[in-house]
XYZ file of C-alpha atoms in Angstrom:
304
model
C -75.655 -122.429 -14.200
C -77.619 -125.202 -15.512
C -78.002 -125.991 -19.224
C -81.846 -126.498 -19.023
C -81.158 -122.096 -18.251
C -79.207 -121.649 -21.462
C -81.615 -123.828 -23.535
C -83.912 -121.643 -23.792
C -82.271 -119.249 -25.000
C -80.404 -121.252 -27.463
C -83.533 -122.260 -28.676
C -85.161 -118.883 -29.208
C -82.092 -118.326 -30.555
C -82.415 -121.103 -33.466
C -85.775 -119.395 -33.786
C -85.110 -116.058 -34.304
C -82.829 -117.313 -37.093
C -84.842 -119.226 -39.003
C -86.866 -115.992 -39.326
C -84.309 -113.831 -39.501
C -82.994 -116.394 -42.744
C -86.430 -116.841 -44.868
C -85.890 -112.577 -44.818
C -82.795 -112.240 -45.281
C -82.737 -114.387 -48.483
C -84.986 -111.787 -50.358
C -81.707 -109.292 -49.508
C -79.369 -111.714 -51.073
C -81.197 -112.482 -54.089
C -82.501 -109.194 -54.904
C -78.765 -108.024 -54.739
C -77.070 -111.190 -56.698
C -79.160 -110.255 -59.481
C -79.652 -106.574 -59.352
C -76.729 -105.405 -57.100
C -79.797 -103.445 -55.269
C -80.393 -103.414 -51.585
C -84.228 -103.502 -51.585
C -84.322 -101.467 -47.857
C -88.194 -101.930 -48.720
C -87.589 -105.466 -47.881
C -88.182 -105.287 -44.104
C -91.079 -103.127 -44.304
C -92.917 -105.619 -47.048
C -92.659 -107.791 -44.038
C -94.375 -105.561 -41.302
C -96.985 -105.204 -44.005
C -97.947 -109.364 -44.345
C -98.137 -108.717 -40.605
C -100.511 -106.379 -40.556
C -102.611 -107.779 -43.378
C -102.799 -111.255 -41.337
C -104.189 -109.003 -38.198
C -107.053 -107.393 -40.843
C -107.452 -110.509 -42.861
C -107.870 -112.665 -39.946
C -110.634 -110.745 -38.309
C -112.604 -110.924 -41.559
C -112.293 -114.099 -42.227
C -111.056 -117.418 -41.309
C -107.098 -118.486 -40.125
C -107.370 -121.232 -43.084
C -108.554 -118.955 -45.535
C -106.219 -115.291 -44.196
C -103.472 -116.883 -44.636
C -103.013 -118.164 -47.743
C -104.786 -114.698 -48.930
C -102.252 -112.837 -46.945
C -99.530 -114.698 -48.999
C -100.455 -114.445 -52.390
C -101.487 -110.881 -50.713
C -97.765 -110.073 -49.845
C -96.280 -111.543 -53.600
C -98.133 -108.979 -55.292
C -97.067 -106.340 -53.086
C -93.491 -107.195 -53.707
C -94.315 -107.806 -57.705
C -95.878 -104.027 -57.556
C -92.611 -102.196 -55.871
C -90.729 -103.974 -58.543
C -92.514 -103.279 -61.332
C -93.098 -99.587 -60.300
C -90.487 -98.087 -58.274
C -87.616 -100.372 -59.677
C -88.148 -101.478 -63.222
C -88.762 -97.906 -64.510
C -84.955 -96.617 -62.696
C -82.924 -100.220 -64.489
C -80.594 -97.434 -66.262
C -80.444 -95.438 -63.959
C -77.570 -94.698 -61.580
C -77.071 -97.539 -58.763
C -77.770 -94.576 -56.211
C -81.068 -93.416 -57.919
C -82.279 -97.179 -57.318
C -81.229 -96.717 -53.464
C -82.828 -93.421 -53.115
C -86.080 -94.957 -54.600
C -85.721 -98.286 -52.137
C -85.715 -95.885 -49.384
C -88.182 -93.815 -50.900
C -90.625 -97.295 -50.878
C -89.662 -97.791 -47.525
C -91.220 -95.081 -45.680
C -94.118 -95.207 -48.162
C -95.036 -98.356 -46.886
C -94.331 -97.238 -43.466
C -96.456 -94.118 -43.252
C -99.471 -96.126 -45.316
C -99.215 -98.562 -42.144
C -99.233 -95.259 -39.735
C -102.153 -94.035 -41.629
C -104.016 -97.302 -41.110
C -103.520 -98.107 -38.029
C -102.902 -95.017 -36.516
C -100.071 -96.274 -34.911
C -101.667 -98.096 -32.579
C -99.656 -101.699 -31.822
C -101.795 -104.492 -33.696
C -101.832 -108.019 -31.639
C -101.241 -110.873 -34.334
C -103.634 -113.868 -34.305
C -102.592 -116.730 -32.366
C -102.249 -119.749 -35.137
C -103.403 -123.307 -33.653
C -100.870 -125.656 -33.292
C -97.957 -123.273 -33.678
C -98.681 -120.955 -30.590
C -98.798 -124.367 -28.891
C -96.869 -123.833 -26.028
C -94.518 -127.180 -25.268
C -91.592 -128.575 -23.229
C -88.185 -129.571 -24.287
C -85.440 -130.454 -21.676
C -87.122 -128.957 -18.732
C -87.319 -125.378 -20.798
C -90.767 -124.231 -22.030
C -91.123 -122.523 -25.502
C -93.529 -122.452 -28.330
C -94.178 -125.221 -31.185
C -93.317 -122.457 -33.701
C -89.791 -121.584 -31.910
C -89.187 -125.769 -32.572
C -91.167 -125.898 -36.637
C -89.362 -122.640 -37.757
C -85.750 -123.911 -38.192
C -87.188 -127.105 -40.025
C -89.662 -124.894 -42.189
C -86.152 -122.988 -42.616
C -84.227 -125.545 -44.030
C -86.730 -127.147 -45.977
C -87.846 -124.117 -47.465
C -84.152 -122.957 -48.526
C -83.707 -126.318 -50.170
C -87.014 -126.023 -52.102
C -85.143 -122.672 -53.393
C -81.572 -124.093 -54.193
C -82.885 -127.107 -56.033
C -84.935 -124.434 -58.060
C -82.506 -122.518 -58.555
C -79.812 -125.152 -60.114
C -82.484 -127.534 -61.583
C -85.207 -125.507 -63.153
C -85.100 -122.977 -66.650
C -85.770 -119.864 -64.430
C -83.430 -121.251 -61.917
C -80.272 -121.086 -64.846
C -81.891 -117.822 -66.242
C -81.570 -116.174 -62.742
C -77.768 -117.429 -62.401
C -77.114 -116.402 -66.014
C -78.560 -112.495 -65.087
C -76.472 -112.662 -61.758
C -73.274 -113.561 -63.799
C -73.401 -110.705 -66.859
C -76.823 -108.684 -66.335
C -75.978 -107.248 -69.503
C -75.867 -110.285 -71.486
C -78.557 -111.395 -70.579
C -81.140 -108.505 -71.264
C -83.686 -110.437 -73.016
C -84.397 -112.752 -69.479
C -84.063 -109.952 -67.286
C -87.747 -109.067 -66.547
C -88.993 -112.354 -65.758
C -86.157 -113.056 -63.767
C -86.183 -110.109 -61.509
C -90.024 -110.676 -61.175
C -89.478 -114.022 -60.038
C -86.838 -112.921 -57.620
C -89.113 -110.376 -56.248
C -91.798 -112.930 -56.148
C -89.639 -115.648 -54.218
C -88.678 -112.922 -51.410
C -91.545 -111.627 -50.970
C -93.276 -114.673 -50.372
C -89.961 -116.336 -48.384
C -90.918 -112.973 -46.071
C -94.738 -113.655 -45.972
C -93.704 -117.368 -44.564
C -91.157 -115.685 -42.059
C -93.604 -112.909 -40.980
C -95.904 -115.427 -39.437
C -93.884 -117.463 -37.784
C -91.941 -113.952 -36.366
C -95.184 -112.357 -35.055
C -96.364 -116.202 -33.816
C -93.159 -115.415 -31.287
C -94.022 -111.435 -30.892
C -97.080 -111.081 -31.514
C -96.992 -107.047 -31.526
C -97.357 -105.013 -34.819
C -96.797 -101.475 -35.627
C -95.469 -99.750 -38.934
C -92.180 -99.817 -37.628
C -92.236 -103.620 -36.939
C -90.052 -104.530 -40.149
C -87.170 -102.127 -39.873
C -84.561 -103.659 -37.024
C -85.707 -106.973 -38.102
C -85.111 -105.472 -41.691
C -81.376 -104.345 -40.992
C -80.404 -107.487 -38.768
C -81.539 -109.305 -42.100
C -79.927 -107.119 -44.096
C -76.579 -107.850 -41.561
C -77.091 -111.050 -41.730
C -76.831 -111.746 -45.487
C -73.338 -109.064 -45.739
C -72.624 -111.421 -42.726
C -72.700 -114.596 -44.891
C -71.578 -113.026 -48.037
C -74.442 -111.039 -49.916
C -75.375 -112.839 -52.996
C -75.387 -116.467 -51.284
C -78.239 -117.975 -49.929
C -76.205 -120.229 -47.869
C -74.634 -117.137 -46.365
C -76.905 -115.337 -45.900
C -78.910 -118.627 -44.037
C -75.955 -119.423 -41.755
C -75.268 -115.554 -41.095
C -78.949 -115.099 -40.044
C -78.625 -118.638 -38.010
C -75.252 -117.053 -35.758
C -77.190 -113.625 -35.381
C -80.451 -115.204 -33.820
C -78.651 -116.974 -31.523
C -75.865 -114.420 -30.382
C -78.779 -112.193 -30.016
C -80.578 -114.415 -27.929
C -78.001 -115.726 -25.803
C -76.773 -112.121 -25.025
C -80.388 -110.920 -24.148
C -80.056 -113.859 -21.677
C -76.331 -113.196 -20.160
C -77.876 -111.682 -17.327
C -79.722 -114.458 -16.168
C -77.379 -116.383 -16.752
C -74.197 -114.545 -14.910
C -76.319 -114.054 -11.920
C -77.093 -117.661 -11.558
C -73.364 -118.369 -12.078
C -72.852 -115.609 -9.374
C -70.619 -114.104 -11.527
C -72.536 -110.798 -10.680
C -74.915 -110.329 -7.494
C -77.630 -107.876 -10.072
C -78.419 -108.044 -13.450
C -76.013 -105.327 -15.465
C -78.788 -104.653 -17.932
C -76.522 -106.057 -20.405
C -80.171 -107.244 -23.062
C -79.490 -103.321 -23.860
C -76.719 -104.069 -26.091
C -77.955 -107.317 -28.139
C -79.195 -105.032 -30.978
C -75.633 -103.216 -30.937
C -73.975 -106.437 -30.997
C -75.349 -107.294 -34.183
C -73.543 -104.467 -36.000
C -70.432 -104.911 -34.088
C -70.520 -108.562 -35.556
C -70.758 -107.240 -38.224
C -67.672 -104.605 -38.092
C -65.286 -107.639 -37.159
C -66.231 -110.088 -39.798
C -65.809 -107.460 -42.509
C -62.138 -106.757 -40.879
C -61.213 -110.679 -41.262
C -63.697 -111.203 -44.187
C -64.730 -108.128 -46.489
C -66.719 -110.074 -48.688
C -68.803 -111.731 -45.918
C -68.223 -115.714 -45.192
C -68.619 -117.061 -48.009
C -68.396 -114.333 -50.649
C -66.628 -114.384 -53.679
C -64.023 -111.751 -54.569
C -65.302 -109.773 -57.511
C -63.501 -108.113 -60.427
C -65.318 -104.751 -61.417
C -64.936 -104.166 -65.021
C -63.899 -100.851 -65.963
C-alpha cells in the first residue's frame, strides 16, 4: 500500500473537516453563551443549500451567492428571535423541545418544496476545479476549504478578544445573569456569526456532494454537533480540532477497504465504509470516558 492510496483519503479527510468545523462552531457558540444546543443548526445548513440550487437558477453564481448568505443570516436571526428569545426563562428543556421543534419545521418546509426530490448543487468555477496533488486527484475546494477554515476561525477569535461585542459575548458566557442588559445583541450576533460560518461551510460541503434533500443537514448536523462535545463544547478551538480528527477518521475508515486489500491484508472488501458514521459516536463514547468535558473543556462549578 502506497501513500499516493491513502492521500486521498487523508485529504478528503482534511476536507470534510474544515466543513464539518465552520458548522460546528455555530454549536459551540450558541451553547457557551446560551447553554442551548440549537439541533436547528444542521438543518439551517441544508436550507443555504437549497437556496443556492433556487437562487442560482434565477440568477447569476456572483450574484446567488452572496444573496444566499445574507439569505441564510436572516434565517438564523429569525429562529432566534422567534422560537428562542420568547422561551429565555423558560426551563433549559422547553428551549430543547423548541430547537427540535425548529428542526423538523425547517425540514418538512424543504419536503414541501422540493417534494423530496434530491436537488443537484451548482458547480462553482474554480472550486469544482478538479486538480492533482501527489499522484491523487481531488477537487480545488477539498485543497481551499481547510485554508478558508483557518482563516475564517481566526477572523472569529480576533473578534472575539479584540472587539466590544467580542468582550460582551465573553462577559454573557461567564455570568448570563449579570449581564442582562447585553444579552440580546449578543445572542443575535452569535446567531448571526453561525449562521453565516454555516452558509460558508454549506457551499464548500455540497461543492464535494453535490446532492440536496431536506434531510441533507441532519448527520452532518450531529457529526458537528460530536465534534464540538469532542473538543470541549464552548471552545472554538475544540470544537475546530474535534471536527478536524472526525473528517479524517471518517474518511480514512470509508477508505480501509481499499486500502487492506491492496495491503492483501484481506482478498475482498469487508464492507467496512458501513461503519464510518458509527465510528463517529463511538469516538465520541471513549473521549468522554478519558475526557468528560471534551479536549479542551473546562470543569464547571454549577451554582446551586
Amino acid at each position: 500500500m502506497s501513500f499516493s492510496e491513502v492521500l486521498p483519503y487523508i485529504l478528503s479527510g482534511i476536507s470534510v473537516g474544515g466543513q464539518y468545523a465552520l458548522i460546528a462552531i455555530g454549536y459551540t457558540m450558541v451553547y457557551g453563551i446560551l447553554r442551548l444546543i440549537n439541533f436547528a443548526h444542521g438543518d439551517v445548513f441544508m436550507v443555504a443549500g437549497l437556496m443556492m440550487v433556487y437562487l442560482s437558477a434565477s440568477m447569476p453564481l456572483y450574484i446567488a451567492i452572496p444573496v444566499t448568505i445574507v439569505l441564510t443570516v436572516l434565517l438564523g436571526f429569525a429562529i432566534e428571535r422567534a422560537a428562542y428569545k420568547p422561551l429565555r426563562t423558560a426551563p433549559r428543556m422547553s428551549i430543547m423541545i423548541s430547537a427540535i421543534g425548529v428542526s423538523y419545521l425547517l425540514q418538512n418546509l424543504a419536503l414541501y418544496v422540493t417534494g423530496g426530490l434530491n436537488k443537484n448543487y451548482p458547480s462553482i468555477p474554480w472550486l469544482s476545479d478538479t486538480i492533482h496533488i501527489a499522484g491523487a486527484v481531488t477537487k480545488r475546494v477539498t485543497v481551499v476549504t481547510p485554508i478558508i477554515t483557518i482563516v475564517l476561525v481566526i477572523i472569529l477569535v480576533l473578534f472575539i478578544n479584540h472587539t466590544k461585542m467580542g468582550m460582551a459575548m465573553r462577559a454573557v458566557s461567564r455570568d448570563f445573569e449579570t449581564a442582562q442588559l447585553m444579552i440580546d445583541s449578543v445572542i443575535s450576533m452569535t446567531f448571526v456569526i453561525g449562521s453565516l460560518l454555516a452558509a460558508i461551510g454549506s457551499m464548500l460541503y455540497f461543492t464535494n456532494y453535490p446532492g440536496v434533500v431536506p434531510t441533507s443537514g441532519a448527520m452532518p448536523g450531529l457529526k458537528c454537533f460530536v465534534a464540538a462535545v469532542f473538543g470541549g463544547i464552548g471552545s472554538i478551538p475544540g470544537a475546530v480540532v474535534g471536527a478536524f480528527i472526525i473528517g479524517i477518521c471518517e474518511n480514512l475508515i470509508k477508505g480501509l477497504d481499499t486500502m487492506l486489500v491492496s495491503a492483501g491484508v484481506v482478498s475482498k472488501p469487508l464492507n467496512l465504509a458501513t461503519f464510518s458514521d458509527a465510528f463517529t459516536f463511538v469516538l465520541l463514547i471513549i473521549i468522554l470516558f478519558v475526557r468528560p468535558t471534551g479536549l479542551f473543556g473546562e470543569k464547571q462549578t454549577d451554582k446551586v
